[in-house]
mmCIF file with all atom_site columns, N, CA and C in Angstrom:
data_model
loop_
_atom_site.group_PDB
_atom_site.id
_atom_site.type_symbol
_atom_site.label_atom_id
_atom_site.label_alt_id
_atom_site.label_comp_id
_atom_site.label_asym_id
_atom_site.label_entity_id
_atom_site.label_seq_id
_atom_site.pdbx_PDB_ins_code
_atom_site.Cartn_x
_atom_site.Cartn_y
_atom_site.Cartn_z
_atom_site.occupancy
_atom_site.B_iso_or_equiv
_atom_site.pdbx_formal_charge
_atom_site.auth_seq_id
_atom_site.auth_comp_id
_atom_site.auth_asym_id
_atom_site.auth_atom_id
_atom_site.pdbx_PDB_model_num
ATOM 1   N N  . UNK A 1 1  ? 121.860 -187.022 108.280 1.00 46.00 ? 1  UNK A N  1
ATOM 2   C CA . UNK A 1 1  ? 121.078 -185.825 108.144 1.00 46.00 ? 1  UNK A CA 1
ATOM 3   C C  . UNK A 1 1  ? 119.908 -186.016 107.193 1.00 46.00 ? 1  UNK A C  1
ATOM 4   N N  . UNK A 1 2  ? 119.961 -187.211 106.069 1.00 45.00 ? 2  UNK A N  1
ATOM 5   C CA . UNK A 1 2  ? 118.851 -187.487 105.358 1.00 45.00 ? 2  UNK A CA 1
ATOM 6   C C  . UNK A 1 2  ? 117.597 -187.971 106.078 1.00 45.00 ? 2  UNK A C  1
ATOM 7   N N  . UNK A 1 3  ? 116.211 -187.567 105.413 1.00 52.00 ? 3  UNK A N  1
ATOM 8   C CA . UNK A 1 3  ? 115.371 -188.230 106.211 1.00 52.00 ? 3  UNK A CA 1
ATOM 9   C C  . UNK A 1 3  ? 114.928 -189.590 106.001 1.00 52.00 ? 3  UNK A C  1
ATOM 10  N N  . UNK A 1 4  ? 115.873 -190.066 104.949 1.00 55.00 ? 4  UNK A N  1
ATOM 11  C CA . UNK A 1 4  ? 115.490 -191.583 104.375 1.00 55.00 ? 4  UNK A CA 1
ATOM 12  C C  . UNK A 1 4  ? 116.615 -192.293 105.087 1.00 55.00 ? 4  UNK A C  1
ATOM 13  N N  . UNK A 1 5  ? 116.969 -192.330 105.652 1.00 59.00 ? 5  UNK A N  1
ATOM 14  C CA . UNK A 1 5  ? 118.360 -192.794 106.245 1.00 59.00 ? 5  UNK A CA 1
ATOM 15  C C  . UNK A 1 5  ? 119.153 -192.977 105.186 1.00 59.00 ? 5  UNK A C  1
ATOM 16  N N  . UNK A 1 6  ? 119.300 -192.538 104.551 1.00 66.00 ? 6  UNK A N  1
ATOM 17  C CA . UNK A 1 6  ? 120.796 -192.812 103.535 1.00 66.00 ? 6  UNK A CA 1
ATOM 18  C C  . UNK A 1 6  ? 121.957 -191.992 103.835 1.00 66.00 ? 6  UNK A C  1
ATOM 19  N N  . UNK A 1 7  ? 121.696 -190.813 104.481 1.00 77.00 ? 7  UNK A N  1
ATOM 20  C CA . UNK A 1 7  ? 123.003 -190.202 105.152 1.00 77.00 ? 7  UNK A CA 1
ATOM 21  C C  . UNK A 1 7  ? 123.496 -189.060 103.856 1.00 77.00 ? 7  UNK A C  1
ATOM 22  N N  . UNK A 1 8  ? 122.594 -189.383 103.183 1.00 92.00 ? 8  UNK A N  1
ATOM 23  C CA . UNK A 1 8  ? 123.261 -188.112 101.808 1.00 92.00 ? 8  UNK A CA 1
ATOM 24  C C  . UNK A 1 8  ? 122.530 -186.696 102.161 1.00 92.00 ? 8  UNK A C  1
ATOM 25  N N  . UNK A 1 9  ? 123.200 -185.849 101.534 1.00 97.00 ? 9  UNK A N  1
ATOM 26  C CA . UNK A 1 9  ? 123.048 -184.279 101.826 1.00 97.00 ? 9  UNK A CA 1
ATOM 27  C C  . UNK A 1 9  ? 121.948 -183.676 100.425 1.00 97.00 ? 9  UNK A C  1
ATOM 28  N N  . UNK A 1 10 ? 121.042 -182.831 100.755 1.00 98.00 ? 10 UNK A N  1
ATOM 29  C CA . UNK A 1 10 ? 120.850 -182.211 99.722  1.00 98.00 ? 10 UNK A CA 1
ATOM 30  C C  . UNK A 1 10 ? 121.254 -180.296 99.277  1.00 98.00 ? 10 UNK A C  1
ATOM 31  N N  . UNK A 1 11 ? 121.221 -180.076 98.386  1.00 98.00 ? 11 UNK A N  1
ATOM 32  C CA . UNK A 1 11 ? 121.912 -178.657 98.463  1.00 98.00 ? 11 UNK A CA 1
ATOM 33  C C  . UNK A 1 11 ? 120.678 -178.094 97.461  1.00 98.00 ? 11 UNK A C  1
ATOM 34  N N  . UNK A 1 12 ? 120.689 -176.738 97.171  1.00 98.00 ? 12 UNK A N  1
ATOM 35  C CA . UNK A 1 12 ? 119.886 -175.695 96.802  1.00 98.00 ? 12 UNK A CA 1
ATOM 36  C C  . UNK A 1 12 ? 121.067 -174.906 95.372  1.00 98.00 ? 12 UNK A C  1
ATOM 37  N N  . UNK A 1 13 ? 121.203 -175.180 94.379  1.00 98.00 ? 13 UNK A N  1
ATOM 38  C CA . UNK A 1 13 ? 122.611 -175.002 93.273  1.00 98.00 ? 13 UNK A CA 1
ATOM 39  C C  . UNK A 1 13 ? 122.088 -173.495 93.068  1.00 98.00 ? 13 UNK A C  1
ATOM 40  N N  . UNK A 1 14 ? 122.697 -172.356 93.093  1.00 97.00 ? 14 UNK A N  1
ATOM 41  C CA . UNK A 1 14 ? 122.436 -171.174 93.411  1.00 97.00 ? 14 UNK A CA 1
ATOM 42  C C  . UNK A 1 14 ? 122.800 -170.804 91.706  1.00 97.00 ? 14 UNK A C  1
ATOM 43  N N  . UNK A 1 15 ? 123.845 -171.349 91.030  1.00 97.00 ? 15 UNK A N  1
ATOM 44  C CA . UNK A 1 15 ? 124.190 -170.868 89.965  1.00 97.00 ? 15 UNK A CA 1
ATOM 45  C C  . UNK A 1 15 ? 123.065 -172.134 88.893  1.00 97.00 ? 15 UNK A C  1
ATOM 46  N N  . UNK A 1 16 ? 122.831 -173.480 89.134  1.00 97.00 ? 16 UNK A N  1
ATOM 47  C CA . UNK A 1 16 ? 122.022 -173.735 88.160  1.00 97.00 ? 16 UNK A CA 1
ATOM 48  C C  . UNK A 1 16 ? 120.174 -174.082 88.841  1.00 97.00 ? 16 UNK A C  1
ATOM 49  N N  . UNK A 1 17 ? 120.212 -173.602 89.557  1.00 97.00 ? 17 UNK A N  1
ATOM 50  C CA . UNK A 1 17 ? 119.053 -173.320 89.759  1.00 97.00 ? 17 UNK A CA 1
ATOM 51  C C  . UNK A 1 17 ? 117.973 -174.663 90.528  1.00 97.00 ? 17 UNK A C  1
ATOM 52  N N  . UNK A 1 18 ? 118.616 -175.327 91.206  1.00 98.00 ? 18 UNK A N  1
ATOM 53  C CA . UNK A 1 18 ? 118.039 -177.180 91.251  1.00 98.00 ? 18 UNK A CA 1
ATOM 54  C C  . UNK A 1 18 ? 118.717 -177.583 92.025  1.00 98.00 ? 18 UNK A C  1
ATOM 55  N N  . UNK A 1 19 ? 118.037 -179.101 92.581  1.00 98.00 ? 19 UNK A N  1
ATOM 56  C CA . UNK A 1 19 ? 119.203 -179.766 93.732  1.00 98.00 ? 19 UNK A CA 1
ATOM 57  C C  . UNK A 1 19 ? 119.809 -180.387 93.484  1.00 98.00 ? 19 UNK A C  1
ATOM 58  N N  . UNK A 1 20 ? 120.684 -180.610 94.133  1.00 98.00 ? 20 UNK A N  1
ATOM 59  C CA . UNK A 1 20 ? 122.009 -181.458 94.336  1.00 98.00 ? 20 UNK A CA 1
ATOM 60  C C  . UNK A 1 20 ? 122.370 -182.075 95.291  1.00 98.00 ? 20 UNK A C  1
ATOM 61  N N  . UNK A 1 21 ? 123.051 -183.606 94.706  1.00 97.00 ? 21 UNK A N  1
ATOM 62  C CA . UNK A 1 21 ? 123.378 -184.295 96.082  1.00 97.00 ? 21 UNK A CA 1
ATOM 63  C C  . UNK A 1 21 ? 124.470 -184.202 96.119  1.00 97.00 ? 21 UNK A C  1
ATOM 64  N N  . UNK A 1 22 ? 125.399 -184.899 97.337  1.00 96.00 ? 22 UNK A N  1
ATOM 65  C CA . UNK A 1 22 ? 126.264 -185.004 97.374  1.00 96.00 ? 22 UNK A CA 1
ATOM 66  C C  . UNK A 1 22 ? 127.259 -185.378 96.413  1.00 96.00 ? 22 UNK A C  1
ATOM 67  N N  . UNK A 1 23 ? 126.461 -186.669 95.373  1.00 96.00 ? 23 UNK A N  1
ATOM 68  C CA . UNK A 1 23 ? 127.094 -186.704 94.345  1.00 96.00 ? 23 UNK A CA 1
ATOM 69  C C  . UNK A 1 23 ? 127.526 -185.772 93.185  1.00 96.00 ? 23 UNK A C  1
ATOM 70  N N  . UNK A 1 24 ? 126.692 -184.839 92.992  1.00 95.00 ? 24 UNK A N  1
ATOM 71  C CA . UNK A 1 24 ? 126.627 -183.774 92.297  1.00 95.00 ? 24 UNK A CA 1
ATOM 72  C C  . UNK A 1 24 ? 126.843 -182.341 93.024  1.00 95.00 ? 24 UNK A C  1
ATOM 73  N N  . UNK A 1 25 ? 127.293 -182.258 93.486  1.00 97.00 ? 25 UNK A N  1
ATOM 74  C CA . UNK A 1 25 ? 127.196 -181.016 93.868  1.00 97.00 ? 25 UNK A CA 1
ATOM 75  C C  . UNK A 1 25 ? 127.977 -180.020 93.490  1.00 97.00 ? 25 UNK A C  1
ATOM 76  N N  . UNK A 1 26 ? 127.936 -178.608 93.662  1.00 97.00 ? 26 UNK A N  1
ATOM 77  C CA . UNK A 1 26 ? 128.860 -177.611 92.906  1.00 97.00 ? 26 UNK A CA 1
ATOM 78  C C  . UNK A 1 26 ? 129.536 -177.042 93.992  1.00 97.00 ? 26 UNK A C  1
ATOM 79  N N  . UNK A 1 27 ? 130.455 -176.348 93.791  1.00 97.00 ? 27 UNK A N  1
ATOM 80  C CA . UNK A 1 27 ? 131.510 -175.517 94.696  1.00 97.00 ? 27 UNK A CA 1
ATOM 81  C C  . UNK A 1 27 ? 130.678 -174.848 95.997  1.00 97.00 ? 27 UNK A C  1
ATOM 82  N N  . UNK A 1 28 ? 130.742 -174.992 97.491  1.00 96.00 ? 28 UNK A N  1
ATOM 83  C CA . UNK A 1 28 ? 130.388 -174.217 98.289  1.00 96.00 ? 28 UNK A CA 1
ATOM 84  C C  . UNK A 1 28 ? 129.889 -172.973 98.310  1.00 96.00 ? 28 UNK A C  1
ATOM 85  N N  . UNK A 1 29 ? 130.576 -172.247 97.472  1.00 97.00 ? 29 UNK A N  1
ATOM 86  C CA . UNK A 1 29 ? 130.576 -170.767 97.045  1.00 97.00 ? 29 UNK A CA 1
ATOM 87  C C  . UNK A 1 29 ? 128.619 -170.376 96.101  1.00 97.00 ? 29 UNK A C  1
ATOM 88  N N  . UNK A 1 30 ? 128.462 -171.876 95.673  1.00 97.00 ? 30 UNK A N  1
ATOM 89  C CA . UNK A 1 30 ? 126.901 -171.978 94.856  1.00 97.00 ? 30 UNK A CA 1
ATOM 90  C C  . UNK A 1 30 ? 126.198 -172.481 95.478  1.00 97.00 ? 30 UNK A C  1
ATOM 91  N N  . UNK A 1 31 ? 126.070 -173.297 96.459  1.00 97.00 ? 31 UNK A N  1
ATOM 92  C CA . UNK A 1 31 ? 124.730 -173.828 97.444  1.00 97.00 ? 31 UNK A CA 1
ATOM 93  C C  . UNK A 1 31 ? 124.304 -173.257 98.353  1.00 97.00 ? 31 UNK A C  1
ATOM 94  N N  . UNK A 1 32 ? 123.676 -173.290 98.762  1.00 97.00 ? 32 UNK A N  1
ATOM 95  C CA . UNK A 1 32 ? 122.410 -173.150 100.192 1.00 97.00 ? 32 UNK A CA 1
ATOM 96  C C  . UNK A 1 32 ? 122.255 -175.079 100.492 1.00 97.00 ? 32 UNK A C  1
ATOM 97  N N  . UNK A 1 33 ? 122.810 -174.941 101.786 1.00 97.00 ? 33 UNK A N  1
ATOM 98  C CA . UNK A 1 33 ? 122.474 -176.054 102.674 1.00 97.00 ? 33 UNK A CA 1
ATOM 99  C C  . UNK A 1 33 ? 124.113 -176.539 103.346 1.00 97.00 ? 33 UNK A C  1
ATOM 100 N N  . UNK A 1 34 ? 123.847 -177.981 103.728 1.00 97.00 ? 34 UNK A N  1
ATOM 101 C CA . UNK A 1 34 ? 122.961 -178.448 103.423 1.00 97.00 ? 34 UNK A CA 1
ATOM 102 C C  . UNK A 1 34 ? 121.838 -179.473 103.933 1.00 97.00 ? 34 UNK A C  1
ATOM 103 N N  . UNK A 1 35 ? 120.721 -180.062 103.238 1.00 97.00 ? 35 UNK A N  1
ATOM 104 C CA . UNK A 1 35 ? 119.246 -180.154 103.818 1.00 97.00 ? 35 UNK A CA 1
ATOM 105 C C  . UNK A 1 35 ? 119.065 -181.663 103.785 1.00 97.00 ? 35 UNK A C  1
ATOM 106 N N  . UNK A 1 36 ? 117.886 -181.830 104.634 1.00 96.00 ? 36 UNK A N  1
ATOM 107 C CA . UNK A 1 36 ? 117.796 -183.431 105.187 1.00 96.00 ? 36 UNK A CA 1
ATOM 108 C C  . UNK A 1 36 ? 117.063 -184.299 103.926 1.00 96.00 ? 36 UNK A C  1
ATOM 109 N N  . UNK A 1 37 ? 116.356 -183.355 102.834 1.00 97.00 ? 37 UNK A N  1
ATOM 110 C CA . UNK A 1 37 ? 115.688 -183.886 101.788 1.00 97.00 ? 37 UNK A CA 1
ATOM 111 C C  . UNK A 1 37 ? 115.486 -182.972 100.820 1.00 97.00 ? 37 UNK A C  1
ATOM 112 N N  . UNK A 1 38 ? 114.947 -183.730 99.583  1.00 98.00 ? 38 UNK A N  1
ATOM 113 C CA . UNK A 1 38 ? 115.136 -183.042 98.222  1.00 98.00 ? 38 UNK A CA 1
ATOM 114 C C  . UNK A 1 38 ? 114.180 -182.010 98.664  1.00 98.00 ? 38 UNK A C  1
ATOM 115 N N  . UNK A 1 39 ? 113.128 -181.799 99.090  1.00 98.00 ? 39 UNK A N  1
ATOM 116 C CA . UNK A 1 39 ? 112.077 -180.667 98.859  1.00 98.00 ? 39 UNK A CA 1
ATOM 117 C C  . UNK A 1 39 ? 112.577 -179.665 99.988  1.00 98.00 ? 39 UNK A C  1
ATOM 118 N N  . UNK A 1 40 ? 113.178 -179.917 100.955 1.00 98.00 ? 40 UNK A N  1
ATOM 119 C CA . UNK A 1 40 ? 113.823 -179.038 101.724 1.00 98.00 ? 40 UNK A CA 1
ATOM 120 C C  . UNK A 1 40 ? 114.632 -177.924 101.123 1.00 98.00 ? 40 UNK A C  1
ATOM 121 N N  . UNK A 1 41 ? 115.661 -178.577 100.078 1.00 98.00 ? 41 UNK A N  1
ATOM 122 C CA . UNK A 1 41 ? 116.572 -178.106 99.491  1.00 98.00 ? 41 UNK A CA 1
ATOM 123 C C  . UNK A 1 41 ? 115.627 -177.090 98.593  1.00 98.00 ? 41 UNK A C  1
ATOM 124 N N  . UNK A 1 42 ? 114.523 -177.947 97.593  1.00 98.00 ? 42 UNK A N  1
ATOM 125 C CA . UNK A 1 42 ? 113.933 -176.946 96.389  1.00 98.00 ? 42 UNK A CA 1
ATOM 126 C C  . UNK A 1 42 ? 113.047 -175.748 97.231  1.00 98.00 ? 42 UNK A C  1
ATOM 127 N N  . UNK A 1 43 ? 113.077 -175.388 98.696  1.00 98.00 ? 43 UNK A N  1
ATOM 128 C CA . UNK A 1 43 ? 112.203 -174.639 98.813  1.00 98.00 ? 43 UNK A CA 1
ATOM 129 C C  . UNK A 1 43 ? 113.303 -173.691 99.630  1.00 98.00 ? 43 UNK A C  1
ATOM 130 N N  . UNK A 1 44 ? 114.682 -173.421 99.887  1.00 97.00 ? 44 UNK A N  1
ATOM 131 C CA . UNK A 1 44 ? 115.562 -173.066 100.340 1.00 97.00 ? 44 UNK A CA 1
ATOM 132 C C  . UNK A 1 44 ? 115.394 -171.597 100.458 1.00 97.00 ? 44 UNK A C  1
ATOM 133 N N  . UNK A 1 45 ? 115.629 -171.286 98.656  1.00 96.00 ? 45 UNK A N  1
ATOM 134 C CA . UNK A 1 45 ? 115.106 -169.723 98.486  1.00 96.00 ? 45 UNK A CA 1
ATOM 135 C C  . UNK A 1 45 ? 114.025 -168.896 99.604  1.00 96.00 ? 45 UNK A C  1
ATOM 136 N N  . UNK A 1 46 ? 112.691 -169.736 99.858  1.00 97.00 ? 46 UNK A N  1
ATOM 137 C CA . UNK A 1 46 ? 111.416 -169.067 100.218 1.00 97.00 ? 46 UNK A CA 1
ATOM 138 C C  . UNK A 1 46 ? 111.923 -169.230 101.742 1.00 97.00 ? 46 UNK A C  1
ATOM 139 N N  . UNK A 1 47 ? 112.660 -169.867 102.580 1.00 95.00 ? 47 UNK A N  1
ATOM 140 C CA . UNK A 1 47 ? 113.052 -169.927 103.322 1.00 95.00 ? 47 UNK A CA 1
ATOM 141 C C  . UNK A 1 47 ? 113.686 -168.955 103.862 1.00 95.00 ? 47 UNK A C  1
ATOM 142 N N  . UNK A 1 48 ? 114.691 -168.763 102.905 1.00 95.00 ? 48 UNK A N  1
ATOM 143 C CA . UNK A 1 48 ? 116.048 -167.922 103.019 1.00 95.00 ? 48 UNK A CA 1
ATOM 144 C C  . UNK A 1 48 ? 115.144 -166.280 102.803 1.00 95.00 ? 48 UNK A C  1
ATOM 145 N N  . UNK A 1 49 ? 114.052 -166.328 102.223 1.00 96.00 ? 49 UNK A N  1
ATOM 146 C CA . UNK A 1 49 ? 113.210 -164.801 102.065 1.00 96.00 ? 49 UNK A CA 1
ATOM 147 C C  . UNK A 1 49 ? 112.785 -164.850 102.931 1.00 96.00 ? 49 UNK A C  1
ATOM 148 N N  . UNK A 1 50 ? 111.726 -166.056 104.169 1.00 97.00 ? 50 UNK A N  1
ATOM 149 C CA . UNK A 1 50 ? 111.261 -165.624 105.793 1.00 97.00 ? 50 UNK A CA 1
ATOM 150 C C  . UNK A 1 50 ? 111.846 -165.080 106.180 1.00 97.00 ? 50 UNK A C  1
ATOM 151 N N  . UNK A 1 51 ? 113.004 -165.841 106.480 1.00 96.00 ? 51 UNK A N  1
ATOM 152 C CA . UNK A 1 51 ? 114.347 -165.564 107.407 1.00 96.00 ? 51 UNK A CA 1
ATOM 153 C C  . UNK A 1 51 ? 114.467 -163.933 107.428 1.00 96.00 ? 51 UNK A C  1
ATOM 154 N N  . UNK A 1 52 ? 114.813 -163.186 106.112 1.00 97.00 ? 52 UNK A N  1
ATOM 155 C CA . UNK A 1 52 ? 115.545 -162.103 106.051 1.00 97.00 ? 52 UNK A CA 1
ATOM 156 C C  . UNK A 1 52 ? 114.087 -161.565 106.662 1.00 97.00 ? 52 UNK A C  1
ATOM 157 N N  . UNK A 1 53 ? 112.940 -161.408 106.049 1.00 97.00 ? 53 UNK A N  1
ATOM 158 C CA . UNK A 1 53 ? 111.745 -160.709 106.158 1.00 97.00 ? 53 UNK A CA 1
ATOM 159 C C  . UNK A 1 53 ? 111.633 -160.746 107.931 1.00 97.00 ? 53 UNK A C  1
ATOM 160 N N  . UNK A 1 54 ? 111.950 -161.658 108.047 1.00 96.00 ? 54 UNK A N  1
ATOM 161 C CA . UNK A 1 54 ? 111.513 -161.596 110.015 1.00 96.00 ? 54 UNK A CA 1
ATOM 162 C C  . UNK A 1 54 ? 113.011 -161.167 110.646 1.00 96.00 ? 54 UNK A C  1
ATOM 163 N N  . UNK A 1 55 ? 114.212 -161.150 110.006 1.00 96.00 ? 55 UNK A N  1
ATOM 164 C CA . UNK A 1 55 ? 115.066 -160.781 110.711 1.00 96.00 ? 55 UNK A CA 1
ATOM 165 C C  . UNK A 1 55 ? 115.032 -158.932 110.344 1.00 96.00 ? 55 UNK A C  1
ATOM 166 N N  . UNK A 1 56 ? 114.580 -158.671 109.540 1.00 95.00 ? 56 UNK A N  1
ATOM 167 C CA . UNK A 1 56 ? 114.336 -157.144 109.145 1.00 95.00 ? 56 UNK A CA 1
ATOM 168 C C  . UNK A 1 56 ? 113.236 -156.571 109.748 1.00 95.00 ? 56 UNK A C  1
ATOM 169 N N  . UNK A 1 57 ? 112.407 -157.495 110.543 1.00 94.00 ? 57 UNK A N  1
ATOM 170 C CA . UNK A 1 57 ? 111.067 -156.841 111.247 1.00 94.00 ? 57 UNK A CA 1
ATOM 171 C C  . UNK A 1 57 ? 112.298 -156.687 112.002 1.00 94.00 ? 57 UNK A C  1
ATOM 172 N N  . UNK A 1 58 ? 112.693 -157.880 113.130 1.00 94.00 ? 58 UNK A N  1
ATOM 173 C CA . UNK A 1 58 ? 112.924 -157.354 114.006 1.00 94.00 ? 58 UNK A CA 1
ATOM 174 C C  . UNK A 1 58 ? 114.465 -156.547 114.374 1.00 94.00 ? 58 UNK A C  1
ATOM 175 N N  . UNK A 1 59 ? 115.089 -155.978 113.354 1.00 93.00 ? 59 UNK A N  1
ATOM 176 C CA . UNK A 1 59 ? 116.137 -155.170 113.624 1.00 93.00 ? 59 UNK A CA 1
ATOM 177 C C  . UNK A 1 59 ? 114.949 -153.869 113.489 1.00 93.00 ? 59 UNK A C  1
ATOM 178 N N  . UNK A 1 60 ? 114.253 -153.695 112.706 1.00 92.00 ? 60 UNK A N  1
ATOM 179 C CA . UNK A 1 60 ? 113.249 -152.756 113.039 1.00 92.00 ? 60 UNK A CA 1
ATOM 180 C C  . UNK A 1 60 ? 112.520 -152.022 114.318 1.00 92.00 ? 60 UNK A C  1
ATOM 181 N N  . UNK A 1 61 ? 111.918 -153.677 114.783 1.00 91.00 ? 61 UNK A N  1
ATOM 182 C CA . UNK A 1 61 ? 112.081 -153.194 116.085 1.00 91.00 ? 61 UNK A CA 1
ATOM 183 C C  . UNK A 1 61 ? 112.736 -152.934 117.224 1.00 91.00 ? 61 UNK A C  1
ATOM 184 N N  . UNK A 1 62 ? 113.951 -153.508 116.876 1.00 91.00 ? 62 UNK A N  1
ATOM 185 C CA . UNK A 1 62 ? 114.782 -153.024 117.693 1.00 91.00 ? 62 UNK A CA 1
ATOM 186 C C  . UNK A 1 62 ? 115.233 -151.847 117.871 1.00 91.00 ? 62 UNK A C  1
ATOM 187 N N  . UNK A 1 63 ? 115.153 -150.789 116.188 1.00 89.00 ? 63 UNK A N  1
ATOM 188 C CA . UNK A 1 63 ? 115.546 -149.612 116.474 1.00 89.00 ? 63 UNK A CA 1
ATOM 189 C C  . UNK A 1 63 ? 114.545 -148.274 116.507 1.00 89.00 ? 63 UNK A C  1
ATOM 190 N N  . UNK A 1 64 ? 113.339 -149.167 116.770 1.00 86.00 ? 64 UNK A N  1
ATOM 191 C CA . UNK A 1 64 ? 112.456 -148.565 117.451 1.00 86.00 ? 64 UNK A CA 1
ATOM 192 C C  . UNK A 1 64 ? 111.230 -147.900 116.091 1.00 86.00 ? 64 UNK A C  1
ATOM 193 N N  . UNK A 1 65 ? 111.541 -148.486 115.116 1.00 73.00 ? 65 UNK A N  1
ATOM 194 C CA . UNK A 1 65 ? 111.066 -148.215 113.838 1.00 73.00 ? 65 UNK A CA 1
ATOM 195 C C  . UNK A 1 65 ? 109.200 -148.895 113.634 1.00 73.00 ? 65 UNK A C  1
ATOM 196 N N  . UNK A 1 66 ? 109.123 -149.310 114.425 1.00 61.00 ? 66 UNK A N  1
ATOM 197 C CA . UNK A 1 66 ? 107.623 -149.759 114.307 1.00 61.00 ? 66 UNK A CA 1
ATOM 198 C C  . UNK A 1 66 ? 106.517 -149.330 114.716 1.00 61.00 ? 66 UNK A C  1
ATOM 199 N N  . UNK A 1 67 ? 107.231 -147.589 115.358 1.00 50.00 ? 67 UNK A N  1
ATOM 200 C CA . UNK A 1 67 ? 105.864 -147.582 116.359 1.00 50.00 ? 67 UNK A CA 1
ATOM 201 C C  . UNK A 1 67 ? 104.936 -146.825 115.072 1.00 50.00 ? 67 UNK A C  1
#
């Protein structure tokens, strides 16, 4: 899943704030991922804010809230 071929994971540490590899990593319950590279991981958050922002347009429009 790495993009360097090394096969290691990166994660997004929700409680200390930074990435983590596989070697380091914290309890499931604290990451976001996980991602094919370190900057993947550090940009997780802004990701995880599209996501909601476009999944909230469109339950919006679905309930007919846009006109």
């Amino acid at each position: 899943m790495s993009d360097d071929g090394s096969g290691e994971h990166y994660y997004w540490c929700t409680r200390h704030h930074r990435v983590e590899t596989d070697a380091d990593v914290c309890p499931a319950k604290h990451v976001l991922g996980p991602y094919a590279s370190a900057a993947d991981a550090a940009n997780a958050l802004q990701q995880v804010r599209e996501r909601n922002e476009a999944w909230d347009a469109e339950d919006a429009r679905w309930a007919g809230e846009d006109r």
